């Protein structure tokens, strides 16, 4: 009888698993765990921060063991804030996860693993490698390993493989001296095409949700979904929206400053002030749980991802396409790798960004036929290339593959 591979996932320690508080990385890992319940190719274990709701959710998994680590969340937030301020002024990265790393090392010492997958935190690679002979795979969802990262060569050297979400992130890793292209594997993100499926939502359900947010039946709804931070381009989107004269349009802003939290930070308050004169046309939903997000998609007519930073990939892009929503995105990082001309309008991040967004929005507002055609093309694109089955198969292929 073939022995199943024992694989440990180490999460970054910021959001719990299962993904009860959202998070793109956590959602993707959860998809792998769920698929493995039927595929049964691996014995998975997951180290996650403690969350009461996550513990309850974990009981439905038969092929995954969850190991929870309790952290002082107040001290963790203070440490992260101090570290962020230091990095902003000095570009020096401070490790704020000493307690988490200590617990991880103790867990690994007591167990045997064939492979250890570190999710999106390059700083964990060296301490983990010091206590195990297991093959270490770093799964990067952001630009967290490049030539400017301290000890980047040592970190890369300790990795058996590096999984990345886009060719853009791969290029970032390849800036490191002596890096090897064959060591870095691109595994494109996926989404649940059954959850994000426009045909899964009844017209009555759609109308009820529109009514909840004060949206009329014939209003054209623009959707922004994601964290409300400067890098996501929300302010620029609002400014472009304010220039559009059509009366029957609404901008639905679904998200908060951090996953699962509706605390209003300075930037969110600035957005609310900016939208005060447009309060009848702009709606803030606050944080929307992942499993409710598809319902929000169902009341929208188009989706916008106006990121002004280098977006590694953008899970929201795939979710919008899966929901048959036409897209307007910026030419940012790895996002263009996930779309094509049939389903998305791509605008440049330059001094004309606000005007370019306005032009793209107006183009879609004025043509229902174009919106529907782009939406259908996007849905087809995701179902063919970015479904959960494809993601699991790619993951398995590279996990079983021997280093060349």
XYZ file of C-alpha atoms in Angstrom:
404
model
C 0.000 0.000 0.000
C 1.389 3.383 -1.033
C 2.147 5.680 1.908
C 0.637 9.145 1.539
C 3.014 12.075 1.602
C 2.930 14.006 4.877
C 2.894 17.731 4.183
C 2.919 20.592 6.671
C 1.542 24.018 5.803
C 2.911 26.882 7.870
C 0.711 29.961 7.620
C 2.086 33.446 8.185
C 0.385 33.754 11.562
C -1.796 36.714 10.642
C -5.085 34.986 9.710
C -6.573 31.692 10.952
C -7.184 28.489 9.022
C -9.760 27.498 7.890
C -10.241 30.974 6.416
C -12.966 32.194 8.783
C -11.669 35.766 8.574
C -10.931 35.784 4.869
C -7.535 36.384 3.327
C -6.491 35.498 -0.214
C -3.693 33.132 0.847
C -5.815 31.382 3.440
C -8.673 30.970 0.949
C -6.375 29.338 -1.611
C -4.900 26.933 0.953
C -8.390 26.053 2.136
C -9.266 25.121 -1.448
C -6.357 22.661 -1.540
C -7.400 21.118 1.761
C -10.987 20.678 0.571
C -9.951 19.103 -2.733
C -7.632 16.714 -0.896
C -10.596 15.420 1.104
C -11.649 13.587 -2.069
C -8.280 13.334 -3.834
C -6.591 11.901 -0.729
C -3.064 12.213 -2.100
C -1.626 13.794 1.033
C -1.779 13.788 4.777
C -1.933 17.512 5.465
C -1.167 19.322 8.684
C -1.629 23.063 9.130
C -0.097 25.364 11.719
C -2.398 28.327 12.251
C -3.054 31.029 14.809
C -5.916 30.192 17.158
C -9.432 31.332 16.377
C -12.523 29.861 18.004
C -14.583 29.820 14.817
C -11.680 28.312 12.851
C -11.411 25.477 15.382
C -15.110 24.711 14.889
C -14.688 24.713 11.100
C -11.625 22.452 11.290
C -13.665 19.486 12.522
C -15.153 18.872 9.066
C -11.743 17.926 7.631
C -10.763 14.244 7.758
C -7.454 14.421 5.846
C -6.077 17.528 7.547
C -4.873 18.005 11.102
C -4.904 21.588 12.388
C -2.414 22.701 15.024
C -3.367 25.986 16.665
C -0.986 28.478 18.218
C -2.350 31.126 20.565
C -0.747 34.546 20.188
C -1.287 37.718 22.185
C -3.221 39.622 19.543
C -2.882 43.017 21.250
C 0.894 42.716 21.526
C 1.018 41.311 18.014
C -0.785 44.367 16.601
C 1.463 46.771 18.523
C 4.603 44.937 17.356
C 3.427 44.939 13.749
C 2.646 48.664 13.924
C 6.103 49.461 15.309
C 7.745 47.202 12.705
C 5.773 48.887 9.908
C 6.880 52.346 11.088
C 10.525 51.247 11.272
C 10.364 49.700 7.804
C 8.699 52.799 6.371
C 11.478 55.100 7.588
C 14.548 52.836 7.417
C 13.566 49.945 5.070
C 14.821 47.603 7.812
C 12.558 44.581 8.293
C 11.957 43.657 11.941
C 10.891 40.146 12.957
C 7.741 40.366 15.095
C 6.988 36.637 15.150
C 9.474 35.346 17.708
C 6.778 33.628 19.779
C 5.176 32.095 16.698
C 8.494 30.833 15.304
C 9.400 29.243 18.656
C 6.140 27.284 18.708
C 6.548 26.240 15.062
C 10.040 24.869 15.725
C 8.817 22.855 18.709
C 6.020 21.324 16.633
C 8.364 20.390 13.773
C 10.918 18.802 16.132
C 8.241 16.449 17.476
C 7.050 15.288 14.048
C 8.298 13.930 10.735
C 7.262 15.652 7.513
C 8.147 14.867 3.909
C 7.635 18.449 2.791
C 6.984 21.736 4.550
C 5.207 24.520 2.693
C 5.724 27.997 4.108
C 2.975 30.328 3.018
C 4.151 33.767 1.920
C 6.700 34.453 4.672
C 10.324 34.181 3.553
C 11.580 35.062 7.045
C 10.381 31.670 8.327
C 12.541 29.645 5.928
C 15.877 29.799 7.780
C 14.570 29.067 11.319
C 12.446 26.187 9.997
C 15.351 24.733 8.000
C 17.434 24.636 11.184
C 15.150 22.048 12.811
C 14.178 19.721 9.941
C 15.519 17.679 7.042
C 12.196 17.941 5.194
C 12.118 19.626 1.801
C 11.043 23.237 2.246
C 8.823 24.947 -0.297
C 8.188 28.674 -0.061
C 4.845 29.619 -1.611
C 5.002 33.315 -2.498
C 1.820 35.285 -3.052
C 3.628 38.630 -2.819
C 6.993 40.143 -3.714
C 8.632 39.004 -0.466
C 11.838 37.456 -1.849
C 14.086 39.481 -4.130
C 17.621 40.876 -4.259
C 16.769 43.574 -1.694
C 15.647 41.150 1.018
C 18.143 40.501 3.814
C 19.753 37.026 3.525
C 17.882 36.452 0.244
C 20.537 34.086 -1.154
C 20.548 31.950 1.991
C 16.745 31.837 2.078
C 16.529 30.765 -1.558
C 19.282 28.197 -1.012
C 17.314 26.556 1.810
C 14.264 26.110 -0.439
C 13.754 22.938 -2.458
C 11.233 24.833 -4.554
C 9.622 28.256 -4.670
C 6.005 28.383 -5.826
C 4.835 31.770 -7.119
C 1.465 33.124 -8.259
C 2.643 34.913 -11.404
C 5.498 35.368 -13.840
C 5.862 38.836 -12.322
C 6.714 37.375 -8.888
C 9.040 34.844 -10.530
C 11.000 37.702 -12.125
C 11.308 39.332 -8.701
C 12.826 36.147 -7.218
C 15.179 35.795 -10.186
C 16.825 39.116 -9.301
C 18.665 37.179 -6.566
C 22.248 36.252 -7.375
C 22.702 32.593 -8.437
C 18.937 31.991 -8.617
C 17.741 29.200 -10.930
C 14.629 29.509 -13.075
C 13.796 25.784 -12.850
C 13.599 26.046 -9.062
C 10.771 28.583 -9.269
C 7.394 27.251 -10.395
C 4.420 29.403 -11.365
C 1.123 28.067 -10.015
C -1.637 30.426 -11.077
C -4.332 31.198 -8.528
C -7.812 29.744 -8.760
C -11.311 30.323 -7.472
C -14.385 28.252 -6.751
C -16.353 28.554 -9.989
C -19.396 27.000 -8.332
C -19.548 29.640 -5.605
C -18.705 32.510 -7.958
C -21.353 31.568 -10.482
C -24.000 34.089 -11.582
C -26.522 31.351 -12.345
C -26.390 30.222 -8.701
C -28.200 33.352 -7.499
C -31.946 33.827 -7.936
C -33.355 37.121 -9.216
C -35.359 37.606 -5.984
C -32.205 37.112 -3.908
C -30.369 39.621 -6.081
C -33.159 42.193 -5.788
C -33.325 41.793 -1.998
C -29.605 42.472 -1.631
C -29.827 45.479 -3.935
C -32.657 46.813 -1.793
C -30.553 46.314 1.356
C -27.874 48.633 -0.042
C -30.342 51.170 -1.447
C -29.695 50.175 -5.055
C -32.574 50.482 -7.510
C -33.499 47.747 -9.956
C -32.245 49.694 -12.990
C -29.077 51.094 -11.376
C -25.765 50.119 -12.962
C -23.492 48.917 -10.156
C -19.705 49.248 -10.159
C -17.985 46.936 -7.671
C -14.699 47.363 -5.837
C -13.861 44.379 -3.635
C -10.776 44.250 -1.430
C -8.846 45.885 1.377
C -9.275 49.635 1.725
C -5.643 50.712 1.537
C -3.814 53.322 -0.532
C -2.152 50.700 -2.733
C -5.524 49.406 -3.953
C -6.379 52.685 -5.704
C -9.762 53.187 -4.027
C -9.303 56.960 -3.769
C -8.470 57.207 -7.468
C -11.532 55.114 -8.301
C -13.789 57.389 -6.243
C -12.334 60.478 -7.917
C -12.956 59.038 -11.380
C -16.477 57.938 -10.391
C -17.297 61.446 -9.137
C -16.647 62.828 -12.633
C -19.275 60.626 -14.285
C -22.585 62.424 -14.829
C -24.976 59.493 -15.306
C -27.616 59.369 -12.564
C -28.421 55.650 -12.465
C -24.984 54.432 -11.327
C -23.786 53.233 -7.932
C -20.315 52.405 -6.644
C -20.314 49.492 -4.205
C -17.157 49.337 -2.074
C -16.958 45.924 -0.412
C -14.161 45.530 2.113
C -12.384 46.925 5.141
C -8.850 48.043 5.970
C -7.973 44.522 7.145
C -9.483 41.071 6.689
C -12.403 40.371 9.011
C -12.129 43.755 10.756
C -14.330 46.830 10.366
C -12.180 49.185 12.455
C -11.930 52.509 10.622
C -8.320 53.538 10.104
C -7.309 57.009 8.918
C -7.413 56.114 5.209
C -10.964 54.724 5.452
C -12.118 57.882 7.239
C -10.516 59.942 4.454
C -12.468 57.941 1.875
C -15.715 58.543 3.737
C -15.051 62.294 3.824
C -14.244 62.215 0.109
C -17.553 60.497 -0.628
C -19.741 62.633 1.647
C -21.255 64.601 -1.243
C -21.880 61.325 -3.109
C -23.436 59.384 -0.241
C -26.495 58.594 -2.374
C -24.316 56.987 -5.070
C -21.489 55.294 -3.128
C -22.093 52.437 -0.685
C -19.551 51.038 1.819
C -20.494 47.498 2.851
C -17.707 46.940 5.369
C -15.991 43.546 5.549
C -17.812 40.832 3.598
C -17.076 37.181 4.545
C -15.699 35.147 1.659
C -18.743 32.889 1.441
C -21.022 35.951 1.148
C -18.885 37.727 -1.438
C -20.388 35.920 -4.424
C -23.804 37.338 -3.503
C -22.338 40.848 -3.664
C -20.892 40.027 -7.091
C -24.362 38.970 -8.208
C -25.767 42.492 -7.754
C -22.927 44.172 -9.695
C -22.646 44.985 -13.396
C -18.876 45.416 -13.575
C -15.813 45.066 -11.330
C -12.833 47.380 -10.949
C -9.348 46.596 -9.650
C -7.524 49.968 -9.842
C -4.380 48.973 -7.909
C -1.611 51.569 -7.979
C 1.095 49.236 -6.626
C 2.511 46.129 -8.281
C -0.335 43.680 -7.668
C 1.183 40.160 -7.437
C -1.846 38.548 -9.081
C -5.115 39.680 -7.551
C -7.540 36.940 -6.545
C -10.387 39.444 -6.916
C -9.708 39.480 -10.670
C -10.453 35.764 -11.021
C -13.474 35.952 -8.721
C -14.969 38.783 -10.790
C -14.443 36.923 -14.071
C -15.938 33.760 -12.587
C -18.997 35.844 -11.664
C -19.305 36.968 -15.313
C -18.401 40.560 -14.476
C -16.563 42.667 -17.075
C -13.332 44.026 -15.640
C -11.399 47.268 -15.583
C -7.914 46.747 -14.130
C -4.625 48.605 -14.032
C -1.515 47.352 -15.806
C -0.102 46.247 -12.490
C 2.292 43.432 -11.590
C 0.892 39.998 -12.396
C -2.751 40.982 -12.945
C -2.573 41.227 -16.762
C -1.353 37.591 -16.846
C -4.793 36.484 -15.658
C -6.971 38.330 -18.184
C -7.306 38.806 -21.930
C -8.639 41.556 -24.195
C -12.037 39.890 -24.435
C -12.853 40.143 -20.732
C -10.928 43.140 -19.370
C -10.059 46.758 -20.072
C -6.489 47.442 -18.935
C -5.527 51.031 -18.054
C -2.073 52.424 -17.333
C -0.966 53.633 -13.897
C 0.186 57.066 -14.949
C -0.823 60.696 -14.452
C -3.947 60.043 -16.531
C -5.177 57.144 -14.368
C -8.311 58.890 -13.091
C -9.333 59.951 -16.589
C -8.528 56.479 -17.989
C -10.710 54.828 -15.344
C -13.526 57.272 -16.131
C -13.280 56.502 -19.847
C -13.349 52.736 -19.238
C -16.311 53.000 -16.863
C -18.291 55.126 -19.310
C -17.554 52.675 -22.115
C -19.136 49.857 -20.104
C -21.983 51.957 -18.704
C -23.133 52.860 -22.196
C -23.127 49.324 -23.611
C -25.009 46.505 -21.920
C -24.111 44.271 -24.864
C -20.386 44.874 -24.286
C -20.754 44.214 -20.553
C -22.506 40.911 -21.178
C -20.078 39.834 -23.890
C -17.040 40.589 -21.697
C -18.679 38.879 -18.718
C -19.302 35.687 -20.694
C -15.717 35.694 -21.999
C -14.353 36.140 -18.474
C -16.412 33.286 -17.082
C -15.247 30.978 -19.884
C -11.613 32.042 -19.301
C -11.706 31.186 -15.584
C -13.603 27.914 -15.948
C -10.999 26.712 -18.456
C -7.797 27.919 -16.771
C -8.269 28.950 -13.146
C -10.558 26.349 -11.601
C -9.878 24.496 -8.335
C -9.196 21.178 -10.081
C -6.473 22.712 -12.263
C -4.928 24.382 -9.208
C -4.862 21.131 -7.241
C -3.376 19.219 -10.189
C -0.628 21.820 -10.716
C 0.098 21.780 -7.009
C 0.349 17.974 -6.953
C 2.554 17.899 -10.057
C 5.185 20.199 -8.596
C 4.954 18.725 -5.119
C 5.726 15.217 -6.407
C 8.291 16.426 -8.931
C 11.914 15.769 -8.024
C 14.383 18.639 -8.160
C 16.048 18.758 -11.569
